[in-house]
PDB file of C-alpha atoms in Angstrom:
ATOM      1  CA  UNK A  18    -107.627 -34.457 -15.163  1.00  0.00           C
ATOM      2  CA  UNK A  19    -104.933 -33.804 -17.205  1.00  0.00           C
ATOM      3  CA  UNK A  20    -105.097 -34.450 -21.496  1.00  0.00           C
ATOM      4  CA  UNK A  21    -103.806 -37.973 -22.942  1.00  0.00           C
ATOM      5  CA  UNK A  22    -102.521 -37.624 -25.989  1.00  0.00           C
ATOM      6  CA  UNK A  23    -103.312 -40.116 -29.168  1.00  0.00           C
ATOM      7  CA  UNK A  24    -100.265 -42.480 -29.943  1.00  0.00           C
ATOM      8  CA  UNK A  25     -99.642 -40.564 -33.043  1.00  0.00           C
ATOM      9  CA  UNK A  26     -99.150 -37.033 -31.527  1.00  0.00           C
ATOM     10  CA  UNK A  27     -96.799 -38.569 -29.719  1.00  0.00           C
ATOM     11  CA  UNK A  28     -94.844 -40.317 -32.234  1.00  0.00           C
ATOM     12  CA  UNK A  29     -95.042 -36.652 -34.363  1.00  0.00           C
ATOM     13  CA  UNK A  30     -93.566 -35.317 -31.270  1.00  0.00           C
ATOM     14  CA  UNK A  31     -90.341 -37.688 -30.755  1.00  0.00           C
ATOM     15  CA  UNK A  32     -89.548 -37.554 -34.443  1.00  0.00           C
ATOM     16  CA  UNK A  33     -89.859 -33.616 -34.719  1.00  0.00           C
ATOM     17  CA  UNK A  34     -87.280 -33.689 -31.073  1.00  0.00           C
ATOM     18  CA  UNK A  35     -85.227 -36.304 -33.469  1.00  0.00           C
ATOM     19  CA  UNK A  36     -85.267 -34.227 -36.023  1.00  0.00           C
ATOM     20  CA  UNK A  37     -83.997 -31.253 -33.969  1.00  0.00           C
ATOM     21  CA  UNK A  38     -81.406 -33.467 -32.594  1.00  0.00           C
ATOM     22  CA  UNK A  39     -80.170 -34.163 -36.154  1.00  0.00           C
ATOM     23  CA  UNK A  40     -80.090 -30.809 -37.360  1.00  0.00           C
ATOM     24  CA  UNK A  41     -77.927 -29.452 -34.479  1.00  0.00           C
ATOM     25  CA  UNK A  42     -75.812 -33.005 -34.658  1.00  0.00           C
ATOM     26  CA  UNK A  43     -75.438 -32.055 -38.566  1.00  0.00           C
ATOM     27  CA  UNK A  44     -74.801 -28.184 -37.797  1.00  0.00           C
ATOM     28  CA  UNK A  45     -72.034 -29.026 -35.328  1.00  0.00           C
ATOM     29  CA  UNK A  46     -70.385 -31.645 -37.451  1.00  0.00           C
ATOM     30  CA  UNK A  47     -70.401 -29.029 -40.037  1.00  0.00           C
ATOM     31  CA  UNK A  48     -69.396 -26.325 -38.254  1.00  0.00           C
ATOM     32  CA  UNK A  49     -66.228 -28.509 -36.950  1.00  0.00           C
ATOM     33  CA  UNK A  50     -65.758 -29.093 -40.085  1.00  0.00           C
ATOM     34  CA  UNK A  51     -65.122 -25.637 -40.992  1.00  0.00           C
ATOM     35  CA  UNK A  52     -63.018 -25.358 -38.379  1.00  0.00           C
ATOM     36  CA  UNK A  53     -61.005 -28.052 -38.922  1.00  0.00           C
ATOM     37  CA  UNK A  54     -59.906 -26.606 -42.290  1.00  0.00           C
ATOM     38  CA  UNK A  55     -59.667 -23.423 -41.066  1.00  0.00           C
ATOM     39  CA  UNK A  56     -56.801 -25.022 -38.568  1.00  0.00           C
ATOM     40  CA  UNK A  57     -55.349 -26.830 -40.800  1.00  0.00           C
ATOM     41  CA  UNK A  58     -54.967 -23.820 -43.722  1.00  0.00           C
ATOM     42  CA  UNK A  59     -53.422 -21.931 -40.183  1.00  0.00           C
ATOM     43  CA  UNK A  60     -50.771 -24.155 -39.864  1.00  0.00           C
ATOM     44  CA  UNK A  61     -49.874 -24.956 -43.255  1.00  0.00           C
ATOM     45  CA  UNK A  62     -49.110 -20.592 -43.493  1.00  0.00           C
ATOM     46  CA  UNK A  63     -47.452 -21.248 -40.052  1.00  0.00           C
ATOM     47  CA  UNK A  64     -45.087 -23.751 -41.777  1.00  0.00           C
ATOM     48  CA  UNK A  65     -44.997 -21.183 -44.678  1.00  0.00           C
ATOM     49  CA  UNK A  66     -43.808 -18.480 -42.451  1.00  0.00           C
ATOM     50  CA  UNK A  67     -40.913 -20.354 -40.738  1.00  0.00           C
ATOM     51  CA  UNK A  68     -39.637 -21.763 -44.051  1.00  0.00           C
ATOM     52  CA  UNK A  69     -39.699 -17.930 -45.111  1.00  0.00           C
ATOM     53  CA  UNK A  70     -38.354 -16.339 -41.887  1.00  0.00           C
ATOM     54  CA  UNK A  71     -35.314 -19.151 -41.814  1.00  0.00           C
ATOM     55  CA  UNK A  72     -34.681 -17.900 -45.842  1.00  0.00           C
ATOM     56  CA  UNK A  73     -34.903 -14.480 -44.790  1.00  0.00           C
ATOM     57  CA  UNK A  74     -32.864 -14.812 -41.915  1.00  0.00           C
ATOM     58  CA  UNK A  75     -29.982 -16.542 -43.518  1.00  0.00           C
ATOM     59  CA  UNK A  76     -29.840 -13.530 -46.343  1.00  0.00           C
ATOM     60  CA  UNK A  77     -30.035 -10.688 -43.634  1.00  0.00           C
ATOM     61  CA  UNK A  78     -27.134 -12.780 -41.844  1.00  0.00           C
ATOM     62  CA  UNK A  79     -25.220 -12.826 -45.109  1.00  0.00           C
ATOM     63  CA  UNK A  80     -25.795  -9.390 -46.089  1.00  0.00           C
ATOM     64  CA  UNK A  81     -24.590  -8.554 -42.362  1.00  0.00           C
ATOM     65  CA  UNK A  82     -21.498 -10.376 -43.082  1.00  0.00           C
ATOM     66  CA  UNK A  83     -20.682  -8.805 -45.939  1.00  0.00           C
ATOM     67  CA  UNK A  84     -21.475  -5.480 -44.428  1.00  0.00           C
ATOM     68  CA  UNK A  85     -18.997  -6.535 -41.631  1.00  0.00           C
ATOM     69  CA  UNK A  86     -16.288  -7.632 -44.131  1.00  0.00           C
ATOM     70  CA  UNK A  87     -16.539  -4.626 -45.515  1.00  0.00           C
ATOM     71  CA  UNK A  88     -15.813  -2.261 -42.345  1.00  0.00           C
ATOM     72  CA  UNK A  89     -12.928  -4.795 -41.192  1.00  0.00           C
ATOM     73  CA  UNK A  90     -11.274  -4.368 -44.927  1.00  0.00           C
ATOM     74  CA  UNK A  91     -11.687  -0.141 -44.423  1.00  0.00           C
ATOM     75  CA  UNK A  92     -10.276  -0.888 -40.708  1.00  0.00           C
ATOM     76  CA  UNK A  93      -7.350  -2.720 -42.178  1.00  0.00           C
ATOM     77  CA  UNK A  94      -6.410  -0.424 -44.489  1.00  0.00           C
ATOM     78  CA  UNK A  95      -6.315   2.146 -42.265  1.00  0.00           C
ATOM     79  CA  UNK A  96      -3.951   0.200 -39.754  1.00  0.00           C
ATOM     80  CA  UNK A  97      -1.860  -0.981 -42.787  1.00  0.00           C
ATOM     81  CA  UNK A  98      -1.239   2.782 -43.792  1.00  0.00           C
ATOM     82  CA  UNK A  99      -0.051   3.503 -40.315  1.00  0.00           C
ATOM     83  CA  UNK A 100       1.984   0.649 -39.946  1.00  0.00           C
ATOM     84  CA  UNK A 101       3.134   1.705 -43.397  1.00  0.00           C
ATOM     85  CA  UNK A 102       4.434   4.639 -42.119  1.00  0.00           C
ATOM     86  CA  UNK A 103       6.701   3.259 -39.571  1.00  0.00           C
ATOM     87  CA  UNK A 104       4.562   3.184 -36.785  1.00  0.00           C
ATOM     88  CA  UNK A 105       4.668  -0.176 -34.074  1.00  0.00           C
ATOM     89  CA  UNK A 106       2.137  -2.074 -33.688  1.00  0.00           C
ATOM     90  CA  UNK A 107       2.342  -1.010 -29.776  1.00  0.00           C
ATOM     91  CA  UNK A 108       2.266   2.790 -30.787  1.00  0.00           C
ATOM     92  CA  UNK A 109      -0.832   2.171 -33.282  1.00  0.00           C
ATOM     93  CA  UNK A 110      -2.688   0.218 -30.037  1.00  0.00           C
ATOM     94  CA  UNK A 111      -2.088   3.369 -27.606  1.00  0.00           C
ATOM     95  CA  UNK A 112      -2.996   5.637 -29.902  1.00  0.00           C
ATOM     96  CA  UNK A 113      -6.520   4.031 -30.551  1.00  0.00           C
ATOM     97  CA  UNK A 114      -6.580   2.981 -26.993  1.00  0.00           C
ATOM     98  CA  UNK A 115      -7.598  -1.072 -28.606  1.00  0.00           C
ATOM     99  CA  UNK A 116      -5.383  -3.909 -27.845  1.00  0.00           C
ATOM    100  CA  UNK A 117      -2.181  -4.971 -29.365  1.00  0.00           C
ATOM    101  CA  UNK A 118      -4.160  -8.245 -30.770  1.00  0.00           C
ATOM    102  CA  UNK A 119      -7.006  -6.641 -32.135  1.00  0.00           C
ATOM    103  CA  UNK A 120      -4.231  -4.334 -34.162  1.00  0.00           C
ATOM    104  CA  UNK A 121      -2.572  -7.517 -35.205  1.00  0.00           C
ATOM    105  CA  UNK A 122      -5.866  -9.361 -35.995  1.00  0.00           C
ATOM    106  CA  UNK A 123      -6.367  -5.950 -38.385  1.00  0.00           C
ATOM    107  CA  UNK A 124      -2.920  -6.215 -39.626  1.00  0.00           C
ATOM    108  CA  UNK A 125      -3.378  -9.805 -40.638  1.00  0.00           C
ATOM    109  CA  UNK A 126      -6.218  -9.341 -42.649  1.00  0.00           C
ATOM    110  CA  UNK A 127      -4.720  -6.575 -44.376  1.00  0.00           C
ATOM    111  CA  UNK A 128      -1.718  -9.164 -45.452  1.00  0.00           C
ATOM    112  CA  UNK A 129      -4.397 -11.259 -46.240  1.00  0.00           C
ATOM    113  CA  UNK A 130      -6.490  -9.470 -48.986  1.00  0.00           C
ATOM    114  CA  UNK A 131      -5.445  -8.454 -52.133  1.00  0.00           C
ATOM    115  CA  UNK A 132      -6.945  -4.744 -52.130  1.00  0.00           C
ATOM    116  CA  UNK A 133      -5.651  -3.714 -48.918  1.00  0.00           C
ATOM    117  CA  UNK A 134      -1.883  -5.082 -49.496  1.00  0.00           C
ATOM    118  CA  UNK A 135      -1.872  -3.119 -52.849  1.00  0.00           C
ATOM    119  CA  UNK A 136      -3.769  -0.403 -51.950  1.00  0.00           C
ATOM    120  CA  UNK A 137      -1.027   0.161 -48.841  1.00  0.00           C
ATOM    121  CA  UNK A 138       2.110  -0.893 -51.132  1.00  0.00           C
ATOM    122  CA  UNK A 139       5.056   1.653 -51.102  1.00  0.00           C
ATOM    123  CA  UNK A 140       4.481   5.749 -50.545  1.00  0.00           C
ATOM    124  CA  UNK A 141       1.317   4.684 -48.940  1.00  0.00           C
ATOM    125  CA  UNK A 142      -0.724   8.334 -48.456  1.00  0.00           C
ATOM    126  CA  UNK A 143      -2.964   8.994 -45.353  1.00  0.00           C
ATOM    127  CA  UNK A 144      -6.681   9.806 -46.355  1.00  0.00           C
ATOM    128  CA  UNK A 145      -6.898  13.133 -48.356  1.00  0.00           C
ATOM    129  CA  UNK A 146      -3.010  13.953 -48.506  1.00  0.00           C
ATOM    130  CA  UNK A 147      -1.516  14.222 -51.973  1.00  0.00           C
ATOM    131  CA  UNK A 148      -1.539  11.754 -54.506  1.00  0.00           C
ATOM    132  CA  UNK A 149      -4.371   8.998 -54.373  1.00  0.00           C
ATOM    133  CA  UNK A 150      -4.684   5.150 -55.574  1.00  0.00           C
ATOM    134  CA  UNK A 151      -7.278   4.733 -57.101  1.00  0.00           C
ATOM    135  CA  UNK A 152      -7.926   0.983 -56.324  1.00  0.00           C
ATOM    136  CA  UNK A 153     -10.311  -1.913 -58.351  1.00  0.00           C
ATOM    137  CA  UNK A 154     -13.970  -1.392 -58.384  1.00  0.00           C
ATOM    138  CA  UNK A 155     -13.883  -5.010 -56.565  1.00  0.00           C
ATOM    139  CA  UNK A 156     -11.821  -3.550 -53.597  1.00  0.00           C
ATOM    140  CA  UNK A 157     -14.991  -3.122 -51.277  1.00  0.00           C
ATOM    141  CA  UNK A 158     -16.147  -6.759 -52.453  1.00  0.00           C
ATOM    142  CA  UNK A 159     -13.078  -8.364 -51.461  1.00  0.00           C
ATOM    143  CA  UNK A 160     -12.731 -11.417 -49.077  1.00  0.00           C
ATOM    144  CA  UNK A 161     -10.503 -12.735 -46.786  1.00  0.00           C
ATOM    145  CA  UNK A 162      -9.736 -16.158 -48.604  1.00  0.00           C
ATOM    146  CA  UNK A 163      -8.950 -14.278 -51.860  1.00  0.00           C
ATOM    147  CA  UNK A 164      -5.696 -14.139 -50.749  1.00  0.00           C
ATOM    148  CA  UNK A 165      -4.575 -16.772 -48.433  1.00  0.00           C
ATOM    149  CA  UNK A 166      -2.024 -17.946 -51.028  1.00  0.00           C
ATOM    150  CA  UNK A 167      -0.343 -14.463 -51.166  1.00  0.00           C
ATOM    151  CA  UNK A 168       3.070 -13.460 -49.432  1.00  0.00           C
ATOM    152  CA  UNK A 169       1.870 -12.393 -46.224  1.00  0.00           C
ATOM    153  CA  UNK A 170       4.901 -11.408 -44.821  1.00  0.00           C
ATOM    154  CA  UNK A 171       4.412  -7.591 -45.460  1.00  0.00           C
ATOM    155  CA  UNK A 172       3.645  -5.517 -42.136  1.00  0.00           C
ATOM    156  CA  UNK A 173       3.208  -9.211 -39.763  1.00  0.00           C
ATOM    157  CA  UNK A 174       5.622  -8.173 -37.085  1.00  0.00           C
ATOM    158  CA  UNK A 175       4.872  -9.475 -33.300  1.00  0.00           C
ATOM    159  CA  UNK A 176       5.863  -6.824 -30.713  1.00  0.00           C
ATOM    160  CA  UNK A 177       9.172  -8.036 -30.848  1.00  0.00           C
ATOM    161  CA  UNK A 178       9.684  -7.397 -34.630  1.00  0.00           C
ATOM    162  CA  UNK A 179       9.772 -11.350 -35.761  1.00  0.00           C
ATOM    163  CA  UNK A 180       7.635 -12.432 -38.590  1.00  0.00           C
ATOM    164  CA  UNK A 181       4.542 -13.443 -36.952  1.00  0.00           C
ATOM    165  CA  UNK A 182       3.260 -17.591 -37.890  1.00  0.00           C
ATOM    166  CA  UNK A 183       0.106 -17.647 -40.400  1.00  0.00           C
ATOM    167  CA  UNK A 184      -2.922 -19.416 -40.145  1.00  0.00           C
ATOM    168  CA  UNK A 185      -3.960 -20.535 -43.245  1.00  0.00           C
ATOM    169  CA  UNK A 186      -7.522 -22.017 -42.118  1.00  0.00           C
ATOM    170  CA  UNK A 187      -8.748 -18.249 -40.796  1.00  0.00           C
ATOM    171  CA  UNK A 188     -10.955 -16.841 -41.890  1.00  0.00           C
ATOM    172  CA  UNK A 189     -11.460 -12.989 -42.040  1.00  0.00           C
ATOM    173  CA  UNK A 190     -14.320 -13.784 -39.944  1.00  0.00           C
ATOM    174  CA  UNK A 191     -12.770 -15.527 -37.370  1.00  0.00           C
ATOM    175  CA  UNK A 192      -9.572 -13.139 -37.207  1.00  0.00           C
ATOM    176  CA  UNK A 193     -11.628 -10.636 -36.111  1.00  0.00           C
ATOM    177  CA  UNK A 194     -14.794 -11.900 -34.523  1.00  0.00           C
ATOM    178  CA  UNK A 195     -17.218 -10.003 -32.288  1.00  0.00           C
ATOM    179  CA  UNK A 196     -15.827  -9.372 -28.885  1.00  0.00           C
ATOM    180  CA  UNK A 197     -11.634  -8.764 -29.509  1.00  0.00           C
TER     181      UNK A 197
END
């Protein structure tokens, strides 16, 4: 026959399993607790990171730029001192094998900016021949919309030797975007 139990062993019984019950109802709650902030802290850095990235990203872009501005305005130069020296702007195209509008888009930018127009003015020199200009500490700094308002009829020639038109809304940028 098997054992009865008294009323009150069973009663101790249910309220230690309740008791149980509680603590692991208590230790979950807590523990999602925990884990809730834990998330939440997570995505707050998350937010952090993609406020910092987008900062980040917009100086690397401009310091890219710049960097860019800065090798177009050596590229012009270059083309301005051949052109300079009599040469067309179909002879300065073959002999780089680049096209005719990527010489003109050079040759624009040169009319354009203040350093590379004075920098190529008369007895222009090729690199490391006789006398040197010595040109403004700002001359690697300049921009294209410096001089927009300048005379930019010095070496703007289409094939055909007219005065080419000007567009005064490009940008040094734009002239001579990725991909001409």
């Amino acid at each position: 026959m098997a054992k009865i139990e008294s009323r009150s062993d069973v009663r101790r019984k249910v309220r230690e399993a309740q008791t149980r019950a509680q603590q692991e109802r208590l230790k979950r709650e807590s523990d999602n607790r925990e884990d809730m902030v834990a998330f939440l802290l997570a995505e707050q850095k998350l937010r952090a990171v993609d406020g910092w990235e987008v900062e980040h990203l917009a100086q690397v872009r401009g310091e890219a730029e710049q960097r860019r501005h800065e090798q177009r305005v050596e590229g012009a130069k270059a083309l301005a001192r051949l052109k300079a020296r009599g040469e067309t702007i179909k002879d300065i195209a073959a002999l780089g094998d680049v096209p005719e509008k990527l010489v003109r888009s050079y040759l624009k930018l040169a009319a354009q900016t203040p350093s590379v127009r004075d920098a190529t003015g008369s007895g222009s020199q090729a690199l490391g021949s006789g006398e040197t200009q010595v040109g403004s500490p700002d001359d690697s700094q300049a921009l294209g919309d410096r001089g927009r308002n300048a005379d930019s009829s010095a070496g703007q020639n289409d094939s055909n030797g007219a005065p080419a038109p000007r567009d005064e809304s490009a940008s040094a940028g734009a002239m001579l975007g990725s991909g001409q």
